Amino acid sequence: MSVEAVQVRSLGATRTRWWMLGLFSLMYLICYLDRGIISVAQPEIRGTLGLTLGQMGLVLAAFTWTYAIGQVPVGWLGDRFGPKKVLNVLIAWTSTSAFLTGAASGFGSLLTARLFLGLGEAGAFPVASRGMQLWFAPSERGRIQGITHFFSRFAVAIMPLTAGALLLAYGWRAMFYVFGAIGVLWVVLF
């Protein structure tokens, strides 16, 4: 029997596994909210920072550049150092990038914050999948993946309402600070 099979078997039906699933699901929700809230705020950001449509287009695309580039190396870090350590760093990183987005003073700082977010989220899903592999038996993994992916799609569904409400009540900068704080809370819980 493989080491992985022994680890999964020894876990049994513990509450800890389901707590971990809740945290993984929340992480998926946070990541999708963090990457998408800029679309809700982009008209206000453009106006406040005096950005052209071309500059805003670059800012919106910046996330995907570093996200794509970082997938393999950050996934390797998850294998090398383990999901817990790497996910804590990644979500702290994404929270920092949310704070930096809220504090942006111009095109350069906003672009940098979005590039930073892409790197932070790059390995989140591969590393979380590795963590789920350690916590759940192969016979449960399809259901577990379905649950976590539900939360990513749920984030897209609630983003206009949650981000929009924060934007209207407190402004676009506060919106990024609130979402960054949610990520910090996740790190504390994880």
mmCIF file of C-alpha atoms in Angstrom:
data_model
loop_
_atom_site.group_PDB
_atom_site.id
_atom_site.type_symbol
_atom_site.label_atom_id
_atom_site.label_comp_id
_atom_site.label_asym_id
_atom_site.label_seq_id
_atom_site.Cartn_x
_atom_site.Cartn_y
_atom_site.Cartn_z
ATOM 1 C CA MET A 1 0.000 0.000 0.000
ATOM 2 C CA SER A 2 1.338 3.456 -0.900
ATOM 3 C CA VAL A 3 2.207 6.067 1.711
ATOM 4 C CA GLU A 4 -0.587 8.242 0.355
ATOM 5 C CA ALA A 5 -3.135 5.461 0.776
ATOM 6 C CA VAL A 6 -2.012 4.910 4.376
ATOM 7 C CA GLN A 7 -2.258 8.643 5.111
ATOM 8 C CA VAL A 8 -5.742 8.931 3.613
ATOM 9 C CA ARG A 9 -6.936 5.727 5.298
ATOM 10 C CA SER A 10 -5.637 6.881 8.681
ATOM 11 C CA LEU A 11 -7.613 10.100 8.392
ATOM 12 C CA GLY A 12 -10.945 8.307 8.397
ATOM 13 C CA ALA A 13 -14.081 10.403 8.523
ATOM 14 C CA THR A 14 -12.675 13.068 10.804
ATOM 15 C CA ARG A 15 -14.169 16.503 11.266
ATOM 16 C CA THR A 16 -10.778 17.966 10.457
ATOM 17 C CA ARG A 17 -11.050 16.795 6.856
ATOM 18 C CA TRP A 18 -14.355 18.604 6.458
ATOM 19 C CA TRP A 19 -12.917 21.707 8.134
ATOM 20 C CA MET A 20 -10.123 21.559 5.545
ATOM 21 C CA LEU A 21 -12.680 21.264 2.752
ATOM 22 C CA GLY A 22 -14.413 24.363 4.111
ATOM 23 C CA LEU A 23 -11.134 26.259 4.128
ATOM 24 C CA PHE A 24 -10.224 25.101 0.613
ATOM 25 C CA SER A 25 -13.692 26.155 -0.577
ATOM 26 C CA LEU A 26 -13.343 29.548 1.077
ATOM 27 C CA MET A 27 -9.932 29.939 -0.564
ATOM 28 C CA TYR A 28 -11.479 29.313 -3.993
ATOM 29 C CA LEU A 29 -14.141 31.930 -3.230
ATOM 30 C CA ILE A 30 -11.546 34.475 -2.071
ATOM 31 C CA CYS A 31 -9.321 33.957 -5.114
ATOM 32 C CA TYR A 32 -12.158 34.431 -7.565
ATOM 33 C CA LEU A 33 -13.393 37.521 -5.736
ATOM 34 C CA ASP A 34 -9.873 39.005 -5.602
ATOM 35 C CA ARG A 35 -9.258 38.534 -9.305
ATOM 36 C CA GLY A 36 -12.641 39.817 -10.416
ATOM 37 C CA ILE A 37 -13.534 42.770 -8.197
ATOM 38 C CA ILE A 38 -11.438 45.114 -10.302
ATOM 39 C CA SER A 39 -13.962 44.696 -13.120
ATOM 40 C CA VAL A 40 -16.657 46.172 -10.871
ATOM 41 C CA ALA A 41 -14.474 49.124 -9.880
ATOM 42 C CA GLN A 42 -12.631 49.810 -13.125
ATOM 43 C CA PRO A 43 -14.670 52.866 -14.223
ATOM 44 C CA GLU A 44 -14.072 54.555 -10.856
ATOM 45 C CA ILE A 45 -10.409 53.535 -10.828
ATOM 46 C CA ARG A 46 -9.918 54.947 -14.323
ATOM 47 C CA GLY A 47 -11.519 58.225 -13.283
ATOM 48 C CA THR A 48 -9.656 58.557 -9.989
ATOM 49 C CA LEU A 49 -6.234 57.666 -11.377
ATOM 50 C CA GLY A 50 -6.738 59.359 -14.766
ATOM 51 C CA LEU A 51 -6.044 56.210 -16.777
ATOM 52 C CA THR A 52 -6.710 55.813 -20.480
ATOM 53 C CA LEU A 53 -8.717 52.880 -21.801
ATOM 54 C CA GLY A 54 -5.471 51.345 -23.067
ATOM 55 C CA GLN A 55 -3.815 51.627 -19.660
ATOM 56 C CA MET A 56 -6.849 50.091 -17.966
ATOM 57 C CA GLY A 57 -6.782 47.265 -20.505
ATOM 58 C CA LEU A 58 -3.165 46.534 -19.585
ATOM 59 C CA VAL A 59 -4.051 46.588 -15.882
ATOM 60 C CA LEU A 60 -6.925 44.156 -16.452
ATOM 61 C CA ALA A 61 -4.699 41.817 -18.494
ATOM 62 C CA ALA A 62 -1.718 41.966 -16.125
ATOM 63 C CA PHE A 63 -3.152 39.372 -13.743
ATOM 64 C CA THR A 64 -3.316 36.711 -16.446
ATOM 65 C CA TRP A 65 0.297 37.180 -17.542
ATOM 66 C CA THR A 66 1.858 36.388 -14.187
ATOM 67 C CA TYR A 67 -0.876 33.878 -13.357
ATOM 68 C CA ALA A 68 0.037 31.833 -16.432
ATOM 69 C CA ILE A 69 3.791 32.133 -15.932
ATOM 70 C CA GLY A 70 3.619 31.182 -12.247
ATOM 71 C CA GLN A 71 1.485 28.028 -12.502
ATOM 72 C CA VAL A 72 4.242 25.429 -12.867
ATOM 73 C CA PRO A 73 6.890 26.886 -10.544
ATOM 74 C CA VAL A 74 4.398 27.610 -7.761
ATOM 75 C CA GLY A 75 2.850 24.157 -8.181
ATOM 76 C CA TRP A 76 6.345 22.722 -7.757
ATOM 77 C CA LEU A 77 6.763 24.740 -4.545
ATOM 78 C CA GLY A 78 3.561 23.148 -3.252
ATOM 79 C CA ASP A 79 4.995 19.694 -3.912
ATOM 80 C CA ARG A 80 8.327 20.637 -2.373
ATOM 81 C CA PHE A 81 7.196 22.450 0.786
ATOM 82 C CA GLY A 82 3.656 21.178 1.270
ATOM 83 C CA PRO A 83 0.237 22.730 0.745
ATOM 84 C CA LYS A 84 -0.119 24.311 4.186
ATOM 85 C CA LYS A 85 3.047 26.404 4.035
ATOM 86 C CA VAL A 86 2.648 27.383 0.406
ATOM 87 C CA LEU A 87 -1.079 28.216 0.592
ATOM 88 C CA ASN A 88 -0.505 30.434 3.631
ATOM 89 C CA VAL A 89 2.135 32.366 1.692
ATOM 90 C CA LEU A 90 0.005 32.558 -1.465
ATOM 91 C CA ILE A 91 -3.128 33.863 0.252
ATOM 92 C CA ALA A 92 -1.121 36.334 2.339
ATOM 93 C CA TRP A 93 0.450 37.416 -0.973
ATOM 94 C CA THR A 94 -2.942 37.875 -2.655
ATOM 95 C CA SER A 95 -4.226 39.830 0.341
ATOM 96 C CA THR A 96 -1.203 42.086 0.132
ATOM 97 C CA SER A 97 -1.874 42.647 -3.558
ATOM 98 C CA ALA A 98 -5.494 43.575 -2.758
ATOM 99 C CA PHE A 99 -4.238 46.150 -0.248
ATOM 100 C CA LEU A 100 -1.732 47.436 -2.820
ATOM 101 C CA THR A 101 -4.505 47.738 -5.407
ATOM 102 C CA GLY A 102 -6.549 49.811 -2.972
ATOM 103 C CA ALA A 103 -3.536 52.023 -2.279
ATOM 104 C CA ALA A 104 -2.564 52.480 -5.951
ATOM 105 C CA SER A 105 -1.705 56.049 -6.895
ATOM 106 C CA GLY A 106 -1.278 55.682 -10.625
ATOM 107 C CA PHE A 107 -0.818 53.363 -13.568
ATOM 108 C CA GLY A 108 2.522 51.909 -12.438
ATOM 109 C CA SER A 109 1.461 51.016 -8.905
ATOM 110 C CA LEU A 110 -1.868 49.597 -10.077
ATOM 111 C CA LEU A 111 -0.200 47.502 -12.777
ATOM 112 C CA THR A 112 2.358 46.222 -10.255
ATOM 113 C CA ALA A 113 -0.387 45.247 -7.787
ATOM 114 C CA ARG A 114 -2.208 43.250 -10.464
ATOM 115 C CA LEU A 115 0.986 41.523 -11.618
ATOM 116 C CA PHE A 116 1.613 40.683 -7.964
ATOM 117 C CA LEU A 117 -1.906 39.234 -7.633
ATOM 118 C CA GLY A 118 -1.354 36.959 -10.626
ATOM 119 C CA LEU A 119 1.790 35.516 -9.087
ATOM 120 C CA GLY A 120 0.078 35.029 -5.740
ATOM 121 C CA GLU A 121 -2.861 33.175 -7.199
ATOM 122 C CA ALA A 122 -0.849 31.243 -9.775
ATOM 123 C CA GLY A 123 -0.356 28.133 -7.711
ATOM 124 C CA ALA A 124 -3.336 28.383 -5.384
ATOM 125 C CA PHE A 125 -5.489 25.827 -7.198
ATOM 126 C CA PRO A 126 -2.749 23.291 -8.052
ATOM 127 C CA VAL A 127 -1.459 23.456 -4.479
ATOM 128 C CA ALA A 128 -4.974 23.196 -3.026
ATOM 129 C CA SER A 129 -5.564 20.154 -5.243
ATOM 130 C CA ARG A 130 -2.416 18.632 -3.770
ATOM 131 C CA GLY A 131 -3.753 19.332 -0.283
ATOM 132 C CA MET A 132 -7.090 17.731 -1.112
ATOM 133 C CA GLN A 133 -5.210 14.709 -2.434
ATOM 134 C CA LEU A 134 -3.585 14.348 0.984
ATOM 135 C CA TRP A 135 -6.828 14.821 2.944
ATOM 136 C CA PHE A 136 -9.331 12.832 0.869
ATOM 137 C CA ALA A 137 -9.475 9.337 -0.531
ATOM 138 C CA PRO A 138 -9.503 8.892 -4.328
ATOM 139 C CA SER A 139 -13.160 7.837 -4.151
ATOM 140 C CA GLU A 140 -14.076 11.257 -2.692
ATOM 141 C CA ARG A 141 -12.003 13.553 -4.876
ATOM 142 C CA GLY A 142 -14.546 14.154 -7.632
ATOM 143 C CA ARG A 143 -17.126 15.355 -5.117
ATOM 144 C CA ILE A 144 -14.528 17.412 -3.253
ATOM 145 C CA GLN A 145 -13.373 19.091 -6.483
ATOM 146 C CA GLY A 146 -17.007 19.756 -7.378
ATOM 147 C CA ILE A 147 -17.602 21.489 -4.054
ATOM 148 C CA THR A 148 -14.530 23.695 -4.298
ATOM 149 C CA HIS A 149 -15.276 24.619 -7.910
ATOM 150 C CA PHE A 150 -18.824 25.517 -6.901
ATOM 151 C CA PHE A 151 -17.362 28.161 -4.585
ATOM 152 C CA SER A 152 -15.302 29.693 -7.384
ATOM 153 C CA ARG A 153 -18.412 30.029 -9.556
ATOM 154 C CA PHE A 154 -20.458 31.244 -6.587
ATOM 155 C CA ALA A 155 -17.881 34.017 -6.123
ATOM 156 C CA VAL A 156 -18.455 35.161 -9.695
ATOM 157 C CA ALA A 157 -22.211 35.191 -9.053
ATOM 158 C CA ILE A 158 -22.027 37.262 -5.850
ATOM 159 C CA MET A 159 -19.155 39.534 -6.869
ATOM 160 C CA PRO A 160 -21.241 42.290 -8.487
ATOM 161 C CA LEU A 161 -23.503 42.430 -5.433
ATOM 162 C CA THR A 162 -20.850 42.326 -2.718
ATOM 163 C CA ALA A 163 -18.213 44.409 -4.479
ATOM 164 C CA GLY A 164 -20.827 46.788 -5.844
ATOM 165 C CA ALA A 165 -22.356 47.356 -2.410
ATOM 166 C CA LEU A 166 -18.932 48.088 -0.908
ATOM 167 C CA LEU A 167 -18.065 50.355 -3.825
ATOM 168 C CA LEU A 168 -21.264 52.379 -3.470
ATOM 169 C CA ALA A 169 -21.047 52.613 0.310
ATOM 170 C CA TYR A 170 -17.327 53.213 0.835
ATOM 171 C CA GLY A 171 -15.566 53.682 -2.513
ATOM 172 C CA TRP A 172 -13.331 51.494 -4.624
ATOM 173 C CA ARG A 173 -10.290 51.632 -2.370
ATOM 174 C CA ALA A 174 -12.209 50.326 0.659
ATOM 175 C CA MET A 175 -13.540 47.482 -1.467
ATOM 176 C CA PHE A 176 -9.995 46.163 -2.012
ATOM 177 C CA TYR A 177 -9.087 46.622 1.655
ATOM 178 C CA VAL A 178 -12.119 44.602 2.768
ATOM 179 C CA PHE A 179 -11.378 41.743 0.364
ATOM 180 C CA GLY A 180 -7.708 41.808 1.374
ATOM 181 C CA ALA A 181 -8.719 41.533 5.038
ATOM 182 C CA ILE A 182 -10.854 38.470 4.251
ATOM 183 C CA GLY A 183 -7.751 36.756 2.870
ATOM 184 C CA VAL A 184 -5.772 37.614 6.009
ATOM 185 C CA LEU A 185 -8.553 36.055 8.094
ATOM 186 C CA TRP A 186 -8.329 32.904 5.961
ATOM 187 C CA VAL A 187 -4.563 32.653 6.638
ATOM 188 C CA VAL A 188 -5.230 32.890 10.381
ATOM 189 C CA LEU A 189 -7.856 30.134 10.176
ATOM 190 C CA PHE A 190 -5.749 27.869 7.961
#
